mmCIF file of C-alpha atoms in Angstrom:
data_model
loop_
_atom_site.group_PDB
_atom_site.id
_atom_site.type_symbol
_atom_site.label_atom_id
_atom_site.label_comp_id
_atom_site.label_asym_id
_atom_site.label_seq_id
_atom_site.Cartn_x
_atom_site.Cartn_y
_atom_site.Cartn_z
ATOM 1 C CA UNK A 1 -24.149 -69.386 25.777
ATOM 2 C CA UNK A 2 -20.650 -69.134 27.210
ATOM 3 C CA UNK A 3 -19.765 -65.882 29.144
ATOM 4 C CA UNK A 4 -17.320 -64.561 26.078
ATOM 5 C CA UNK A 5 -20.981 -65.066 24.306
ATOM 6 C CA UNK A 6 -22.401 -63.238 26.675
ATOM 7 C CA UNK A 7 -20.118 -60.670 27.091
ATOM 8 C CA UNK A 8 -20.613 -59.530 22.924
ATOM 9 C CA UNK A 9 -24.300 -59.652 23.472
ATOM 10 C CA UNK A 10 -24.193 -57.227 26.449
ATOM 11 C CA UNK A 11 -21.719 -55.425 24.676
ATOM 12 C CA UNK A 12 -23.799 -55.193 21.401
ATOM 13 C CA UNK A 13 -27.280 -54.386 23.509
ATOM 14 C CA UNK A 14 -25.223 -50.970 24.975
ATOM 15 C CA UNK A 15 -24.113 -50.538 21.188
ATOM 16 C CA UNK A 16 -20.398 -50.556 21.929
ATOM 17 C CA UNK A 17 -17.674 -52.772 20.997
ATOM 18 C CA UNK A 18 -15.359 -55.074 22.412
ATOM 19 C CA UNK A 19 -11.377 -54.290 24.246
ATOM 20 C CA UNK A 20 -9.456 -56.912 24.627
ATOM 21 C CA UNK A 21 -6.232 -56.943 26.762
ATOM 22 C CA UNK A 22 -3.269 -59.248 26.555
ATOM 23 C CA UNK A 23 -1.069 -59.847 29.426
ATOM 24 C CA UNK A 24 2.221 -61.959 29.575
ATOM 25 C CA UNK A 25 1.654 -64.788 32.838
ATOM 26 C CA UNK A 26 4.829 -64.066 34.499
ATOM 27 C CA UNK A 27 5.817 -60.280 33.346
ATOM 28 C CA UNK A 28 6.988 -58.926 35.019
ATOM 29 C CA UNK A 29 6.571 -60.995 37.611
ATOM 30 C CA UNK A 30 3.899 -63.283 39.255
ATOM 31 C CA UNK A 31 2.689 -60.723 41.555
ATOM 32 C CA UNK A 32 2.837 -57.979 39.010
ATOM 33 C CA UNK A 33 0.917 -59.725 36.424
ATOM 34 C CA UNK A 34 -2.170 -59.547 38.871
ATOM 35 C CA UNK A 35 -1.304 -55.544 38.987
ATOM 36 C CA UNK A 36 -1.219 -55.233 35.508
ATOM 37 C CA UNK A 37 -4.746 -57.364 35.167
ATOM 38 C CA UNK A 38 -6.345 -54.981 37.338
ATOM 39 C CA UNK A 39 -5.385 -51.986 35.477
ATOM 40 C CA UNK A 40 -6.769 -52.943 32.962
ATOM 41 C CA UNK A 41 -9.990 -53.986 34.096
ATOM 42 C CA UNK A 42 -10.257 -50.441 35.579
ATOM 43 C CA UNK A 43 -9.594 -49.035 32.443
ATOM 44 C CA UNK A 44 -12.782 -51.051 30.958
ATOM 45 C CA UNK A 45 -11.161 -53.973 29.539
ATOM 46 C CA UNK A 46 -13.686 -56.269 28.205
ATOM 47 C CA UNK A 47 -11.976 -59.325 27.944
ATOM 48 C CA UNK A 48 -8.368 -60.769 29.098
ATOM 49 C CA UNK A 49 -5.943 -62.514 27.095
ATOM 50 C CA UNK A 50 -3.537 -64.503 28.997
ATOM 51 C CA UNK A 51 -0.330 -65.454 27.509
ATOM 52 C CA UNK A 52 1.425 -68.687 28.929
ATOM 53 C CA UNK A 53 4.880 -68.167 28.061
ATOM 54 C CA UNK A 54 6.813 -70.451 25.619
ATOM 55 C CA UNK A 55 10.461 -70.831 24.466
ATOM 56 C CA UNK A 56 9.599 -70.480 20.435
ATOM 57 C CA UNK A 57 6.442 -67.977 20.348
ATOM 58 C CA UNK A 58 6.399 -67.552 16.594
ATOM 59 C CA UNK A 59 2.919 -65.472 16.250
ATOM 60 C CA UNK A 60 4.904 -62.601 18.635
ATOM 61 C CA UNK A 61 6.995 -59.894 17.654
ATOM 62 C CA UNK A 62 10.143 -58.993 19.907
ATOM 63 C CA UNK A 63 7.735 -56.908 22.979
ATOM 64 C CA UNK A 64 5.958 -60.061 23.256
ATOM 65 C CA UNK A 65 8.876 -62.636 22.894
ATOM 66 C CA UNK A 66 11.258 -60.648 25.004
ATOM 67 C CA UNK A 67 8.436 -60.436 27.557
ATOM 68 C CA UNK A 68 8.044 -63.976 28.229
ATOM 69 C CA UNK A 69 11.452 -64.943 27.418
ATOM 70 C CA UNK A 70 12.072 -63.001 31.007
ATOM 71 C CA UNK A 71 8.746 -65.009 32.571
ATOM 72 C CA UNK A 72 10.378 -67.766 31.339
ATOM 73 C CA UNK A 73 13.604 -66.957 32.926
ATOM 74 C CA UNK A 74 12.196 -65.860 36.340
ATOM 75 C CA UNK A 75 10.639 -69.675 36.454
ATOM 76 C CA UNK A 76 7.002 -69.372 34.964
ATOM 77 C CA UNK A 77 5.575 -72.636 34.011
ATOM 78 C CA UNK A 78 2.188 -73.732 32.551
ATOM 79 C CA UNK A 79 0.941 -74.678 35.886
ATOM 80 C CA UNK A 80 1.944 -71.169 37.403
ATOM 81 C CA UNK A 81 0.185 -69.406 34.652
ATOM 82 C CA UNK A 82 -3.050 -71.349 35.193
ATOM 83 C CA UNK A 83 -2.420 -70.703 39.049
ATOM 84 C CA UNK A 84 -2.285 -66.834 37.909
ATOM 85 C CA UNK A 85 -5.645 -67.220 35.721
ATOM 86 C CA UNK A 86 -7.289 -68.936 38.602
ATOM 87 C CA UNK A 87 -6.356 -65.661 41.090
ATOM 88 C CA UNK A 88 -7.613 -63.127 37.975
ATOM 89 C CA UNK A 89 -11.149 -65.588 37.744
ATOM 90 C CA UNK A 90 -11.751 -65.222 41.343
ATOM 91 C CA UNK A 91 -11.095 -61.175 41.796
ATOM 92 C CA UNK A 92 -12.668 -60.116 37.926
ATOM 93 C CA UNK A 93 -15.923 -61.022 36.655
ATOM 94 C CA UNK A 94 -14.455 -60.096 32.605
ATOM 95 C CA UNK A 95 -13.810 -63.372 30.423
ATOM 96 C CA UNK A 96 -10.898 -64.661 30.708
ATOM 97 C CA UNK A 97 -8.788 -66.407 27.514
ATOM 98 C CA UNK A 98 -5.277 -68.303 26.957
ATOM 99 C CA UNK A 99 -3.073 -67.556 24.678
ATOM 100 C CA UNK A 100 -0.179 -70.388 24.102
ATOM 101 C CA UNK A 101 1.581 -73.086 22.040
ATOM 102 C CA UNK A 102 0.493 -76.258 21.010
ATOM 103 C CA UNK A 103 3.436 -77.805 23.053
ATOM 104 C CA UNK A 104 2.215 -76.636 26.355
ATOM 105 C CA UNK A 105 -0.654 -78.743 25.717
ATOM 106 C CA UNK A 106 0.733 -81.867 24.382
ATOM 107 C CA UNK A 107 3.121 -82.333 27.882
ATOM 108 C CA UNK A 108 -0.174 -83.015 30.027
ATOM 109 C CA UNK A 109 -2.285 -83.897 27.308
ATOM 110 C CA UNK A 110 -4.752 -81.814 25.576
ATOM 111 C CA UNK A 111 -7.777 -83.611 28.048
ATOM 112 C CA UNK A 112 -5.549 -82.929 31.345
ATOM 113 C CA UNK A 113 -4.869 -78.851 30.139
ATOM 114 C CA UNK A 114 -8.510 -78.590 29.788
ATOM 115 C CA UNK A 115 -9.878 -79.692 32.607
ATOM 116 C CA UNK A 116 -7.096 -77.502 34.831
ATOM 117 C CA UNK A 117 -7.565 -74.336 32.441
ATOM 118 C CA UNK A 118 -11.405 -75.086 33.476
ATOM 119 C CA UNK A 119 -11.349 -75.152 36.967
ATOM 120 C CA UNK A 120 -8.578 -71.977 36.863
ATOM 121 C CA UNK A 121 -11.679 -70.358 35.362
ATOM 122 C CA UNK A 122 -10.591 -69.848 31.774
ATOM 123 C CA UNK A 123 -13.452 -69.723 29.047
ATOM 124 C CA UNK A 124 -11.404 -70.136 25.922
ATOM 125 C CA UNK A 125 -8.808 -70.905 24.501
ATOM 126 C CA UNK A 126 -6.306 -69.557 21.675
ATOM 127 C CA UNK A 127 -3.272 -71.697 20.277
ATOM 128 C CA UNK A 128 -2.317 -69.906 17.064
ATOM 129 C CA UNK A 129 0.103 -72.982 15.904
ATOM 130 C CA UNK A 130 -2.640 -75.263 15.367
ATOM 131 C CA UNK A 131 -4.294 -75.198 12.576
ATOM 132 C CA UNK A 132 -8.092 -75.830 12.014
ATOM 133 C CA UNK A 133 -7.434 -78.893 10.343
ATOM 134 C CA UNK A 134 -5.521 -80.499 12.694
ATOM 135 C CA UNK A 135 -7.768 -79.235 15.975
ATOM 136 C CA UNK A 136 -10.243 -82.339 16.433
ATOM 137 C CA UNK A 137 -8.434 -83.058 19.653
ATOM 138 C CA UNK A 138 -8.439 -79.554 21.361
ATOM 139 C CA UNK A 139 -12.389 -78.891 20.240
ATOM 140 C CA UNK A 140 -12.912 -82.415 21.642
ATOM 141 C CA UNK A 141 -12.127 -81.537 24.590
ATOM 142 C CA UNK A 142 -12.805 -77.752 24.786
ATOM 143 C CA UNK A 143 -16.506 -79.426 24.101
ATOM 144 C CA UNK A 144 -15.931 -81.507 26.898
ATOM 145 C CA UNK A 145 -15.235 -78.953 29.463
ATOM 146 C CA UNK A 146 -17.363 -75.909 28.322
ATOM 147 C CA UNK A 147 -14.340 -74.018 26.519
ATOM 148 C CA UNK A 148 -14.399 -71.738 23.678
ATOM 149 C CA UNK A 149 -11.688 -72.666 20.649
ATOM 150 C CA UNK A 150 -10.471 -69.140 19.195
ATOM 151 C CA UNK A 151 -8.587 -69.593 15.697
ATOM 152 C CA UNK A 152 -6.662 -67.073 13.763
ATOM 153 C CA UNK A 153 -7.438 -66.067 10.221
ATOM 154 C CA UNK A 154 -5.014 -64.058 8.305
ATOM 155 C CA UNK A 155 -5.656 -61.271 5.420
ATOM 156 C CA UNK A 156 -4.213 -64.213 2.472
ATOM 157 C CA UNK A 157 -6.229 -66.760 4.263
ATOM 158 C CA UNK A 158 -8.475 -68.052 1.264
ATOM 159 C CA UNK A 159 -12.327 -68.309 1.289
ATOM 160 C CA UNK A 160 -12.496 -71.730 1.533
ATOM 161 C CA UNK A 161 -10.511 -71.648 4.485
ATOM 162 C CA UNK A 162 -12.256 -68.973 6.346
ATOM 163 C CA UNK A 163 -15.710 -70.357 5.503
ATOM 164 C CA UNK A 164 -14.515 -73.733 7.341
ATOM 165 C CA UNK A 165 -12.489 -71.351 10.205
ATOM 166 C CA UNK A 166 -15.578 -69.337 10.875
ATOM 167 C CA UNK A 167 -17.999 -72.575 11.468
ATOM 168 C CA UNK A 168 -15.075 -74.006 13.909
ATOM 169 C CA UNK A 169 -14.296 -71.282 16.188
ATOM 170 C CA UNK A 170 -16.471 -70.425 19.115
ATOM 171 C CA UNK A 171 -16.360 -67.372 21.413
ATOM 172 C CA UNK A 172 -14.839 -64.997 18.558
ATOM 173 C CA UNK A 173 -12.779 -64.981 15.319
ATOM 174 C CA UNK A 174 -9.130 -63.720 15.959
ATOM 175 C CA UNK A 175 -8.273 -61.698 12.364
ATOM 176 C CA UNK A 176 -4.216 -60.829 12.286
ATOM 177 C CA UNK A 177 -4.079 -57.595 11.145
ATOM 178 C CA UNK A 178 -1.147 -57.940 9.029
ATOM 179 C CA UNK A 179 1.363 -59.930 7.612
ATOM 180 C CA UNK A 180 3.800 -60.478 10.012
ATOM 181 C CA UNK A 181 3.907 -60.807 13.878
ATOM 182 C CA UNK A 182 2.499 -58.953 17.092
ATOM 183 C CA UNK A 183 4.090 -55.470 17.801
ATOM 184 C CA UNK A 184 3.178 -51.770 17.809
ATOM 185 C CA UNK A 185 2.517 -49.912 14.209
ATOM 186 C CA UNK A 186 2.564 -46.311 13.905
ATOM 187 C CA UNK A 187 -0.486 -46.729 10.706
ATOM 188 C CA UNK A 188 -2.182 -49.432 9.375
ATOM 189 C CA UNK A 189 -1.889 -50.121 5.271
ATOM 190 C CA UNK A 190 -5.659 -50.281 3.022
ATOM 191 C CA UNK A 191 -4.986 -53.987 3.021
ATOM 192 C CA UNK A 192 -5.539 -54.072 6.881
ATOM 193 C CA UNK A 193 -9.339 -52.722 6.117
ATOM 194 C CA UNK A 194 -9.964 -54.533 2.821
ATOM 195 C CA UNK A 195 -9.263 -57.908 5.153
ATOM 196 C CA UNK A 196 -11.186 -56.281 7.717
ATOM 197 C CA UNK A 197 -14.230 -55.753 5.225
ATOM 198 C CA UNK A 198 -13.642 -59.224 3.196
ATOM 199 C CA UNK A 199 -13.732 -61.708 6.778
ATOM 200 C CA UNK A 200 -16.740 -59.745 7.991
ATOM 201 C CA UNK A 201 -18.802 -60.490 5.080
ATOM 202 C CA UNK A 202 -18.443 -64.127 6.277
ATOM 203 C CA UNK A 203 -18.762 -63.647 9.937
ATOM 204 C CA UNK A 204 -21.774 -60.872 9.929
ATOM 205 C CA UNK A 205 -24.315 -62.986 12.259
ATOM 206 C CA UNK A 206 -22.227 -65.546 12.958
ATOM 207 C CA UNK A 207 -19.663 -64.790 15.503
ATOM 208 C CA UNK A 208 -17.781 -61.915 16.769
ATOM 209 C CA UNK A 209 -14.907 -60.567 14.188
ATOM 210 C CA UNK A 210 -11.937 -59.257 16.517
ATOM 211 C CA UNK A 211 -8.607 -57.635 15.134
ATOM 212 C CA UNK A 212 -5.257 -58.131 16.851
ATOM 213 C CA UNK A 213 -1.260 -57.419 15.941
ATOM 214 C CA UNK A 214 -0.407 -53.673 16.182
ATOM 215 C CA UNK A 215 -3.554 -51.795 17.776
ATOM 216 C CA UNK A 216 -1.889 -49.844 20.101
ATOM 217 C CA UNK A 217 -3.685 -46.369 19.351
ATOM 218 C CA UNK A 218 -6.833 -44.972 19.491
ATOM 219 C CA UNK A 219 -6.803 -44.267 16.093
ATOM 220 C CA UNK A 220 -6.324 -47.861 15.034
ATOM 221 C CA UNK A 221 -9.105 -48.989 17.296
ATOM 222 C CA UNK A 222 -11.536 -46.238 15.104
ATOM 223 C CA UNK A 223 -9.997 -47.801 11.929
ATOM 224 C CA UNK A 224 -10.600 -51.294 12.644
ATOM 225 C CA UNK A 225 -14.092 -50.850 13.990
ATOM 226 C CA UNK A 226 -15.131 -48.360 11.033
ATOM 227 C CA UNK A 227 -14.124 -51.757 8.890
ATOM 228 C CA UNK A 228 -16.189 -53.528 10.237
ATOM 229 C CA UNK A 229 -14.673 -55.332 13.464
ATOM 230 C CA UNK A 230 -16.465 -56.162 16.472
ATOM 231 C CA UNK A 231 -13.675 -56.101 18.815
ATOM 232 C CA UNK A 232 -9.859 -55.088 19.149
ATOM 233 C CA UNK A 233 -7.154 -56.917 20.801
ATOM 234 C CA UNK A 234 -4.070 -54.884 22.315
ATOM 235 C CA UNK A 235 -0.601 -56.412 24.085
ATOM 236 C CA UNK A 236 2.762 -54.843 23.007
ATOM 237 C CA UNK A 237 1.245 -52.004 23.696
ATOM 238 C CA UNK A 238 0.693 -52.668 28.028
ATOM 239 C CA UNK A 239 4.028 -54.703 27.684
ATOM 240 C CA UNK A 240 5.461 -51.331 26.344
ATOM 241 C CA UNK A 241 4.607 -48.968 29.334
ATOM 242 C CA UNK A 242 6.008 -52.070 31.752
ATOM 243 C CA UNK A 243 9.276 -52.048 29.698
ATOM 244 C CA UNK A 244 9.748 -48.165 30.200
ATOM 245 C CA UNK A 245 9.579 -49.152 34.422
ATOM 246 C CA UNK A 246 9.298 -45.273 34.890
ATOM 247 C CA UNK A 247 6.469 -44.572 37.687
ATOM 248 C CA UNK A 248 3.004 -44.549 37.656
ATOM 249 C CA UNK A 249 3.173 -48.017 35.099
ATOM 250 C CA UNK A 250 -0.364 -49.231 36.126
ATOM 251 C CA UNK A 251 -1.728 -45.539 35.909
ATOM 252 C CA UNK A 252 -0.303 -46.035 32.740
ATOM 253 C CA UNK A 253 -1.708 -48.653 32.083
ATOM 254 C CA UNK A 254 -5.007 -47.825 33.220
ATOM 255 C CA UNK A 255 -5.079 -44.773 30.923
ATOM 256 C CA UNK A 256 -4.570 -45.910 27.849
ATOM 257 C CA UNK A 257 -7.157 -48.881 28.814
ATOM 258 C CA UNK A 258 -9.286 -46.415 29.271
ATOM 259 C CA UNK A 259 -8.199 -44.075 26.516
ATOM 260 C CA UNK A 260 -9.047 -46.643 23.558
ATOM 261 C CA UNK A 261 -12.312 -48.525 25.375
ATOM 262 C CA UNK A 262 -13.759 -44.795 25.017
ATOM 263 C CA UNK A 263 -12.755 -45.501 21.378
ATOM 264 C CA UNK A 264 -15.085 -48.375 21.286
ATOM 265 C CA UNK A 265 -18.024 -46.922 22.009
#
């Protein structure tokens, strides 16, 4: 059992579901991006999502892409982002995913990123521009180093499809909430919780069901776990406090951690 695995069986034993936090490697800077981490660990913060910064993040909406379009800019590389996961491995005991591009993994090689995203202490991996199909390589070697493979399904993605996505991914199944990319919504539509109700019926007992793009509220954690999720993701909604750089930003941050892991129990 990997430690994401064991993290939704703890989780599951205390009746209570899943918060997972997405940070931007880089944002607002290296140092900072520790900072940020540990707010949201205090908060409760079940398990992190680290985003290695790329030039065309098409899954993100403009919080995330302006985000690590300044990483970017203030000279974050792949190899500085696993140097950042390695730092959060050694001071938080919480799982600890990557979120990137397929590009950053063909430079070194899908068997190379693996082996340094292993010994940085990362335990899975998400790469939302690679499709199921076309994964043999990254689960070969995610095998081969003891890392989970996280794909994305989608609210039009067909049966068929999900049947095969759901016996591929390990760790947990991402669902995107909507059609479109990441960023803060003020409600979610009926369609959100119909696709909420339809994927669960295929992952009940097989592997976690977590719900990402727009939770930012407690409200929308209650809605997605009443339909059935077993875990929320939230981003824009740290990067937002960060981009309002008024005081108190990790209090900030720590609070609304807080505020919507209450919401999961």
């Amino acid at each position: 059992m990997t430690r994401i695995s064991e993290r939704f069986s703890a989780l599951n034993s205390r009746k209570e579901h899943a918060l997972i936090g997405y940070a931007v490697a880089g944002y607002p800077d290296e140092d900072r991006t520790l900072d940020v981490v540990r707010a949201m660990v205090n908060g409760g913060v079940d398990i992190i999502e680290l985003g290695i910064p790329f030039s065309d993040p098409i899954a993100d909406g403009t919080t995330i892409q302006k985000a690590s379009y300044i990483a970017l800019q203030r000279g974050m590389t792949p190899q500085k982002a696993l140097a950042i996961a390695k730092k959060i491995s050694d001071s938080h005991s919480v799982p600890l995913v990557v979120m990137t591009y397929c590009n950053i993994l063909y430079k070194p090689g899908f068997d190379n990123f693996m082996k340094n995203a292993r010994v940085s202490g990362i335990d899975g991996v998400i790469i939302p521009d690679l499709t199921v199909e076309e994964s043999s390589e990254l689960k070969k070697y995610a095998s081969k180093y003891g890392l989970d493979t996280i794909f994305l399904v989608s609210p039009n993605t067909s049966e068929e499809r999900l049947k095969v996505i759901v016996k591929t991914t390990t760790g947990f199944l991402y669902l995107v909430s909507v059609f479109g990319t990441t960023g803060e919504r003020v409600r979610f539509e009926d369609y959100t919780a119909k696709a909420v109700r339809h994927v669960k019926k295929f992952s009940a007992g097989k592997i976690p069901l977590a719900v990402g793009f727009g939770v930012s509220r407690r409200e929308h954690v209650k809605f997605m776990l009443n339909a059935g999720a077993d875990a929320v993701i939230v981003g824009s909604a740290f990067i937002h406090i960060i981009d309002q750089g008024n005081n108190h930003v990790l209090e900030k941050i720590e609070g609304l951690a807080r505020s919507l892991k209450t919401a999961t129990k």
